[in-house]
mmCIF file of C-alpha atoms in Angstrom:
data_model
loop_
_atom_site.group_PDB
_atom_site.id
_atom_site.type_symbol
_atom_site.label_atom_id
_atom_site.label_comp_id
_atom_site.label_asym_id
_atom_site.label_seq_id
_atom_site.Cartn_x
_atom_site.Cartn_y
_atom_site.Cartn_z
ATOM 1 C CA MET A 1 -15.851 1.146 -22.152
ATOM 2 C CA SER A 2 -15.347 4.358 -20.213
ATOM 3 C CA GLN A 3 -11.352 5.118 -19.474
ATOM 4 C CA TYR A 4 -10.572 4.703 -15.657
ATOM 5 C CA LEU A 5 -7.439 6.355 -14.245
ATOM 6 C CA LEU A 6 -5.739 3.882 -11.601
ATOM 7 C CA SER A 7 -3.805 6.460 -8.801
ATOM 8 C CA VAL A 8 -0.427 4.779 -7.889
ATOM 9 C CA ILE A 9 0.870 5.951 -4.439
ATOM 10 C CA ILE A 10 4.641 5.557 -3.723
ATOM 11 C CA PRO A 11 5.663 6.724 0.000
ATOM 12 C CA ALA A 12 8.950 7.184 -0.349
ATOM 13 C CA TYR A 13 12.070 7.646 2.463
ATOM 14 C CA ASN A 14 15.774 7.462 1.366
ATOM 15 C CA GLU A 15 15.166 5.524 -1.540
ATOM 16 C CA GLU A 16 17.722 7.464 -4.103
ATOM 17 C CA ARG A 17 18.892 3.613 -4.856
ATOM 18 C CA TYR A 18 15.550 2.429 -6.288
ATOM 19 C CA ILE A 19 13.258 5.257 -6.881
ATOM 20 C CA TYR A 20 13.965 5.730 -10.133
ATOM 21 C CA ASP A 21 13.604 1.984 -11.051
ATOM 22 C CA ILE A 22 10.433 1.067 -9.393
ATOM 23 C CA LEU A 23 9.041 4.317 -11.071
ATOM 24 C CA GLU A 24 9.784 3.080 -14.376
ATOM 25 C CA ARG A 25 8.751 -0.092 -13.800
ATOM 26 C CA VAL A 26 5.281 1.430 -12.998
ATOM 27 C CA GLN A 27 5.060 3.306 -16.100
ATOM 28 C CA ALA A 28 5.806 0.395 -17.941
ATOM 29 C CA VAL A 29 3.337 -1.287 -17.254
ATOM 30 C CA SER A 30 0.127 -1.846 -19.683
ATOM 31 C CA LEU A 31 -2.717 -1.821 -17.684
ATOM 32 C CA ALA A 32 -6.414 -3.932 -18.531
ATOM 33 C CA GLY A 33 -9.311 -2.818 -19.801
ATOM 34 C CA ASP A 34 -7.326 0.180 -21.137
ATOM 35 C CA VAL A 35 -7.337 1.799 -17.332
ATOM 36 C CA GLN A 36 -4.520 5.209 -17.121
ATOM 37 C CA LYS A 37 -2.042 5.538 -14.718
ATOM 38 C CA GLU A 38 -0.939 8.528 -12.270
ATOM 39 C CA LEU A 39 1.940 8.318 -10.258
ATOM 40 C CA VAL A 40 1.655 9.920 -6.992
ATOM 41 C CA VAL A 41 5.193 10.399 -5.284
ATOM 42 C CA VAL A 42 5.317 11.485 -1.406
ATOM 43 C CA ASP A 43 8.511 12.286 -0.253
ATOM 44 C CA ASP A 44 8.810 11.682 3.759
ATOM 45 C CA PHE A 45 11.809 14.120 4.456
ATOM 46 C CA SER A 46 14.415 11.734 2.508
ATOM 47 C CA LYS A 47 17.716 12.877 3.512
ATOM 48 C CA ASP A 48 19.304 11.550 0.058
ATOM 49 C CA ASN A 49 18.522 12.451 -3.333
ATOM 50 C CA THR A 50 15.078 10.607 -3.719
ATOM 51 C CA GLY A 51 13.664 13.752 -4.958
ATOM 52 C CA GLY A 52 16.759 14.516 -7.787
ATOM 53 C CA GLU A 53 15.671 10.839 -9.059
ATOM 54 C CA VAL A 54 12.309 11.761 -9.108
ATOM 55 C CA ALA A 55 13.156 14.976 -11.003
ATOM 56 C CA ARG A 56 15.518 12.694 -13.408
ATOM 57 C CA PHE A 57 12.564 10.639 -14.367
ATOM 58 C CA GLN A 58 10.155 13.448 -14.955
ATOM 59 C CA ALA A 59 12.674 14.728 -17.358
ATOM 60 C CA ALA A 60 13.396 11.577 -19.446
ATOM 61 C CA TYR A 61 9.321 10.734 -19.319
ATOM 62 C CA PRO A 62 7.955 14.058 -19.821
ATOM 63 C CA ASN A 63 4.278 12.378 -20.644
ATOM 64 C CA VAL A 64 4.173 10.325 -17.603
ATOM 65 C CA LYS A 65 1.554 12.104 -15.336
ATOM 66 C CA LEU A 66 2.966 12.351 -11.963
ATOM 67 C CA GLN A 67 2.754 14.027 -8.942
ATOM 68 C CA TYR A 68 5.724 14.819 -7.028
ATOM 69 C CA VAL A 69 4.625 16.041 -2.989
ATOM 70 C CA ARG A 70 7.336 15.906 -0.342
ATOM 71 C CA HIS A 71 6.633 16.516 3.294
ATOM 72 C CA GLU A 72 8.532 19.308 5.360
ATOM 73 C CA VAL A 73 9.451 16.708 7.882
ATOM 74 C CA ASN A 74 9.583 13.300 8.622
ATOM 75 C CA LYS A 75 6.151 11.922 9.598
ATOM 76 C CA GLY A 76 6.028 8.372 8.699
ATOM 77 C CA LYS A 77 4.659 5.505 5.647
ATOM 78 C CA GLY A 78 0.792 6.071 6.774
ATOM 79 C CA ALA A 79 1.235 9.976 7.107
ATOM 80 C CA ALA A 80 2.392 9.793 3.437
ATOM 81 C CA LEU A 81 -0.212 7.835 2.276
ATOM 82 C CA ARG A 82 -2.973 9.799 3.702
ATOM 83 C CA THR A 83 -1.073 12.471 1.377
ATOM 84 C CA GLY A 84 -1.328 10.376 -1.432
ATOM 85 C CA ILE A 85 -4.714 9.825 -0.864
ATOM 86 C CA GLN A 86 -5.603 12.984 -0.671
ATOM 87 C CA LYS A 87 -3.432 14.129 -3.904
ATOM 88 C CA ALA A 88 -5.037 11.216 -5.717
ATOM 89 C CA SER A 89 -7.196 11.473 -8.797
ATOM 90 C CA GLY A 90 -7.895 8.376 -10.006
ATOM 91 C CA ASP A 91 -11.223 5.890 -10.100
ATOM 92 C CA PHE A 92 -8.760 3.179 -8.132
ATOM 93 C CA THR A 93 -5.893 4.182 -5.581
ATOM 94 C CA ILE A 94 -3.006 1.330 -5.495
ATOM 95 C CA ILE A 95 -0.298 1.796 -3.153
ATOM 96 C CA GLN A 96 2.739 0.658 -4.272
ATOM 97 C CA ASP A 97 6.310 0.651 -2.177
ATOM 98 C CA ALA A 98 9.721 2.714 -3.111
ATOM 99 C CA ASP A 99 11.501 -0.357 -2.959
ATOM 100 C CA LEU A 100 11.493 -3.515 -5.353
ATOM 101 C CA GLU A 101 9.569 -6.109 -3.168
ATOM 102 C CA TYR A 102 6.712 -5.877 -5.293
ATOM 103 C CA ASN A 103 6.152 -6.202 -9.272
ATOM 104 C CA PRO A 104 3.810 -3.384 -10.564
ATOM 105 C CA GLU A 105 3.343 -5.877 -13.650
ATOM 106 C CA GLU A 106 0.933 -7.445 -10.767
ATOM 107 C CA PHE A 107 -1.541 -4.184 -10.807
ATOM 108 C CA ASN A 108 -3.542 -6.269 -13.332
ATOM 109 C CA ARG A 109 -4.254 -9.164 -10.804
ATOM 110 C CA LEU A 110 -5.699 -6.854 -8.309
ATOM 111 C CA LEU A 111 -7.689 -4.712 -11.142
ATOM 112 C CA LYS A 112 -9.369 -7.710 -12.578
ATOM 113 C CA PRO A 113 -12.027 -8.126 -9.811
ATOM 114 C CA VAL A 114 -12.506 -4.078 -9.586
ATOM 115 C CA LEU A 115 -12.991 -4.172 -13.295
ATOM 116 C CA GLN A 116 -15.689 -6.834 -13.469
ATOM 117 C CA GLY A 117 -17.430 -5.125 -10.627
ATOM 118 C CA VAL A 118 -17.268 -7.743 -8.342
ATOM 119 C CA ALA A 119 -15.049 -5.647 -5.593
ATOM 120 C CA ASP A 120 -14.468 -2.286 -4.150
ATOM 121 C CA VAL A 121 -11.229 -3.443 -2.525
ATOM 122 C CA VAL A 122 -8.635 -6.237 -3.509
ATOM 123 C CA TYR A 123 -5.208 -7.521 -1.046
ATOM 124 C CA GLY A 124 -2.264 -8.594 -2.842
ATOM 125 C CA SER A 125 -1.307 -11.490 -0.764
ATOM 126 C CA ARG A 126 2.688 -12.941 -0.502
ATOM 127 C CA PHE A 127 0.827 -16.299 0.936
ATOM 128 C CA MET A 128 -0.780 -17.640 -1.683
ATOM 129 C CA GLY A 129 -0.913 -17.922 -5.262
ATOM 130 C CA ASP A 130 2.029 -19.803 -7.511
ATOM 131 C CA GLY A 131 4.416 -16.338 -8.211
ATOM 132 C CA PRO A 132 8.216 -16.774 -6.889
ATOM 133 C CA HIS A 133 8.911 -15.913 -3.392
ATOM 134 C CA ARG A 134 12.355 -14.602 -2.080
ATOM 135 C CA ILE A 135 13.174 -16.977 1.087
ATOM 136 C CA LEU A 136 14.242 -14.638 4.058
ATOM 137 C CA PHE A 137 13.000 -14.043 7.422
ATOM 138 C CA PHE A 138 11.597 -17.187 9.427
ATOM 139 C CA TRP A 139 10.196 -14.624 12.306
ATOM 140 C CA HIS A 140 8.999 -12.352 9.976
ATOM 141 C CA THR A 141 6.678 -14.844 8.184
ATOM 142 C CA ILE A 142 6.158 -15.703 11.926
ATOM 143 C CA GLY A 143 4.535 -12.816 13.045
ATOM 144 C CA ASN A 144 2.766 -11.587 9.601
ATOM 145 C CA LYS A 145 0.966 -14.660 9.751
ATOM 146 C CA PHE A 146 0.059 -14.013 13.769
ATOM 147 C CA LEU A 147 -1.021 -10.105 12.901
ATOM 148 C CA THR A 148 -2.885 -11.394 10.058
ATOM 149 C CA PHE A 149 -4.743 -14.218 12.545
ATOM 150 C CA LEU A 150 -5.007 -11.383 14.849
ATOM 151 C CA SER A 151 -6.666 -8.826 12.353
ATOM 152 C CA ASN A 152 -9.148 -11.722 11.678
ATOM 153 C CA ALA A 153 -10.401 -12.841 14.607
ATOM 154 C CA LEU A 154 -11.578 -9.024 15.018
ATOM 155 C CA THR A 155 -12.609 -7.761 12.098
ATOM 156 C CA ASN A 156 -14.605 -11.623 10.762
ATOM 157 C CA LEU A 157 -12.581 -11.824 7.494
ATOM 158 C CA ASN A 158 -10.638 -14.652 6.354
ATOM 159 C CA LEU A 159 -7.561 -12.673 4.503
ATOM 160 C CA THR A 160 -4.048 -14.454 4.612
ATOM 161 C CA ASP A 161 -2.039 -11.590 4.043
ATOM 162 C CA MET A 162 -3.412 -8.184 6.560
ATOM 163 C CA GLU A 163 0.412 -6.842 6.016
ATOM 164 C CA THR A 164 0.323 -6.800 2.415
ATOM 165 C CA CYS A 165 1.767 -3.455 0.719
ATOM 166 C CA TYR A 166 -0.133 -4.104 -2.600
ATOM 167 C CA LYS A 167 -3.967 -3.035 -1.461
ATOM 168 C CA LEU A 168 -6.228 -1.677 -4.159
ATOM 169 C CA PHE A 169 -9.425 0.574 -3.413
ATOM 170 C CA ARG A 170 -11.978 2.471 -5.180
ATOM 171 C CA SER A 171 -10.745 5.751 -4.402
ATOM 172 C CA ASN A 172 -14.612 7.111 -3.440
ATOM 173 C CA ILE A 173 -13.851 4.782 -0.482
ATOM 174 C CA ILE A 174 -10.439 5.377 1.058
ATOM 175 C CA LYS A 175 -10.970 8.810 0.166
ATOM 176 C CA GLN A 176 -13.723 8.619 3.540
ATOM 177 C CA ILE A 177 -11.824 6.536 5.902
ATOM 178 C CA ASP A 178 -10.844 9.037 8.396
ATOM 179 C CA LEU A 179 -6.884 7.437 9.069
ATOM 180 C CA LYS A 180 -4.595 8.392 11.929
ATOM 181 C CA GLU A 181 -1.915 6.687 11.876
ATOM 182 C CA ASN A 182 1.668 7.544 10.619
ATOM 183 C CA ARG A 183 3.823 4.710 10.810
ATOM 184 C CA PHE A 184 3.192 0.875 9.511
ATOM 185 C CA GLY A 185 0.196 0.309 11.694
ATOM 186 C CA PHE A 186 -1.713 1.885 8.757
ATOM 187 C CA GLU A 187 -2.042 -1.922 7.538
ATOM 188 C CA PRO A 188 -4.098 -2.856 10.570
ATOM 189 C CA GLU A 189 -5.795 0.453 10.846
ATOM 190 C CA VAL A 190 -7.252 0.484 7.287
ATOM 191 C CA THR A 191 -8.112 -3.245 7.164
ATOM 192 C CA ALA A 192 -10.020 -2.301 10.546
ATOM 193 C CA LYS A 193 -12.022 0.285 9.283
ATOM 194 C CA ILE A 194 -12.649 -1.052 5.721
ATOM 195 C CA SER A 195 -13.979 -4.391 7.302
ATOM 196 C CA ARG A 196 -17.181 -2.421 9.136
ATOM 197 C CA VAL A 197 -18.271 -0.537 5.606
ATOM 198 C CA PRO A 198 -22.123 -1.309 5.195
ATOM 199 C CA GLY A 199 -21.810 -3.622 1.634
ATOM 200 C CA ILE A 200 -18.200 -3.283 0.829
ATOM 201 C CA ARG A 201 -16.814 -6.384 -1.082
ATOM 202 C CA ILE A 202 -13.123 -7.118 -0.005
ATOM 203 C CA TYR A 203 -11.196 -9.953 -2.528
ATOM 204 C CA GLU A 204 -7.908 -10.813 -2.319
ATOM 205 C CA VAL A 205 -5.456 -12.402 -5.329
ATOM 206 C CA GLY A 206 -1.987 -13.999 -4.599
ATOM 207 C CA ILE A 207 0.956 -12.062 -5.745
ATOM 208 C CA ALA A 208 4.982 -12.735 -6.005
ATOM 209 C CA TYR A 209 6.961 -11.606 -3.618
ATOM 210 C CA TYR A 210 10.779 -9.992 -4.155
ATOM 211 C CA GLY A 211 11.811 -9.277 -0.161
ATOM 212 C CA ARG A 212 14.510 -6.949 0.714
ATOM 213 C CA THR A 213 17.158 -7.398 3.687
ATOM 214 C CA TYR A 214 18.132 -4.904 5.863
ATOM 215 C CA ALA A 215 21.124 -4.163 4.461
ATOM 216 C CA GLU A 216 19.070 -3.457 1.150
ATOM 217 C CA GLY A 217 17.411 -0.568 2.568
ATOM 218 C CA LYS A 218 13.957 -2.961 4.493
ATOM 219 C CA LYS A 219 12.398 -0.463 7.354
ATOM 220 C CA ILE A 220 10.062 -2.175 9.390
ATOM 221 C CA ASN A 221 11.358 -3.854 12.468
ATOM 222 C CA TYR A 222 9.908 -5.790 15.683
ATOM 223 C CA LYS A 223 8.483 -2.717 17.302
ATOM 224 C CA ASP A 224 6.380 -2.239 14.225
ATOM 225 C CA GLY A 225 5.409 -5.264 15.391
ATOM 226 C CA PHE A 226 4.041 -4.706 18.576
ATOM 227 C CA ARG A 227 2.634 -1.275 17.292
ATOM 228 C CA ALA A 228 0.733 -3.692 15.063
ATOM 229 C CA ILE A 229 -0.958 -5.287 18.163
ATOM 230 C CA TYR A 230 -1.485 -2.573 19.851
ATOM 231 C CA CYS A 231 -3.821 -0.889 16.414
ATOM 232 C CA ILE A 232 -5.206 -4.335 15.751
ATOM 233 C CA LEU A 233 -6.820 -4.072 19.368
ATOM 234 C CA LYS A 234 -7.413 -0.072 18.756
ATOM 235 C CA TYR A 235 -9.220 0.446 15.882
ATOM 236 C CA ASN A 236 -11.207 -3.038 16.139
ATOM 237 C CA ILE A 237 -12.130 -2.758 19.967
ATOM 238 C CA PHE A 238 -11.121 0.654 21.487
ATOM 239 C CA SER A 239 -11.391 3.456 19.015
ATOM 240 C CA ARG A 240 -14.429 2.219 16.245
ATOM 241 C CA GLN A 241 -14.437 4.543 13.176
ATOM 242 C CA LYS A 242 -17.755 7.243 13.728
ATOM 243 C CA LYS A 243 -17.505 8.226 10.553
ATOM 244 C CA THR A 244 -20.289 7.079 7.901
ATOM 245 C CA VAL A 245 -18.972 5.703 4.933
ATOM 246 C CA ASP A 246 -21.226 5.421 1.671
ATOM 247 C CA ILE A 247 -20.100 3.005 -0.833
ATOM 248 C CA ASN A 248 -21.788 4.279 -3.704
ATOM 249 C CA LYS A 249 -20.934 8.207 -2.730
#
């Protein structure tokens, strides 16, 4: 079996409190099928010591393959992900938030359908499976389910968690998607655009969720929810991707 490489894209903005810990957790994960890892940290012009913490990790783990990119201005999570996708050199690409809400030990759950040759894209759902879920915000849950429902109605997918951070792609596919959104609109935009790729195989697996409060650094808010609605309508109805995506490229 040929050795595959997984690119882990970690967008970070003012995450000095958590970034070292999440990098340690990612590097410690042993992946199935002898898949190797590269870490791609995109620092979205943090005003704290995020960059210093990444440098401290690199000094402590010099053998870990890690790219560190810093934006010259703050652009948003979506822009950071675009940068990470461009820099990624792996066969597969997964998104890992810099906080501790998602557990990297679950990478193998998302990798399994791809390694088995049945999936091109895998979403990690916080609303299915038997993993632990921190109990936090009622209206966030309702909002997430509403956004997923609206997205599904227009994409004709039956996802349970469109807004999840954990999305794994075959890199040759995600690199062909023409992404535009700079903030949290990335989630509905990428879902709309991959749903229309001819022949694409999308899977979903259950994951755990260790949510954090705003006092602990959570950044998404109600304005991002309204933007998500706008993006669902825009990218499914009013602004369809014209670029042809070849899943075999």
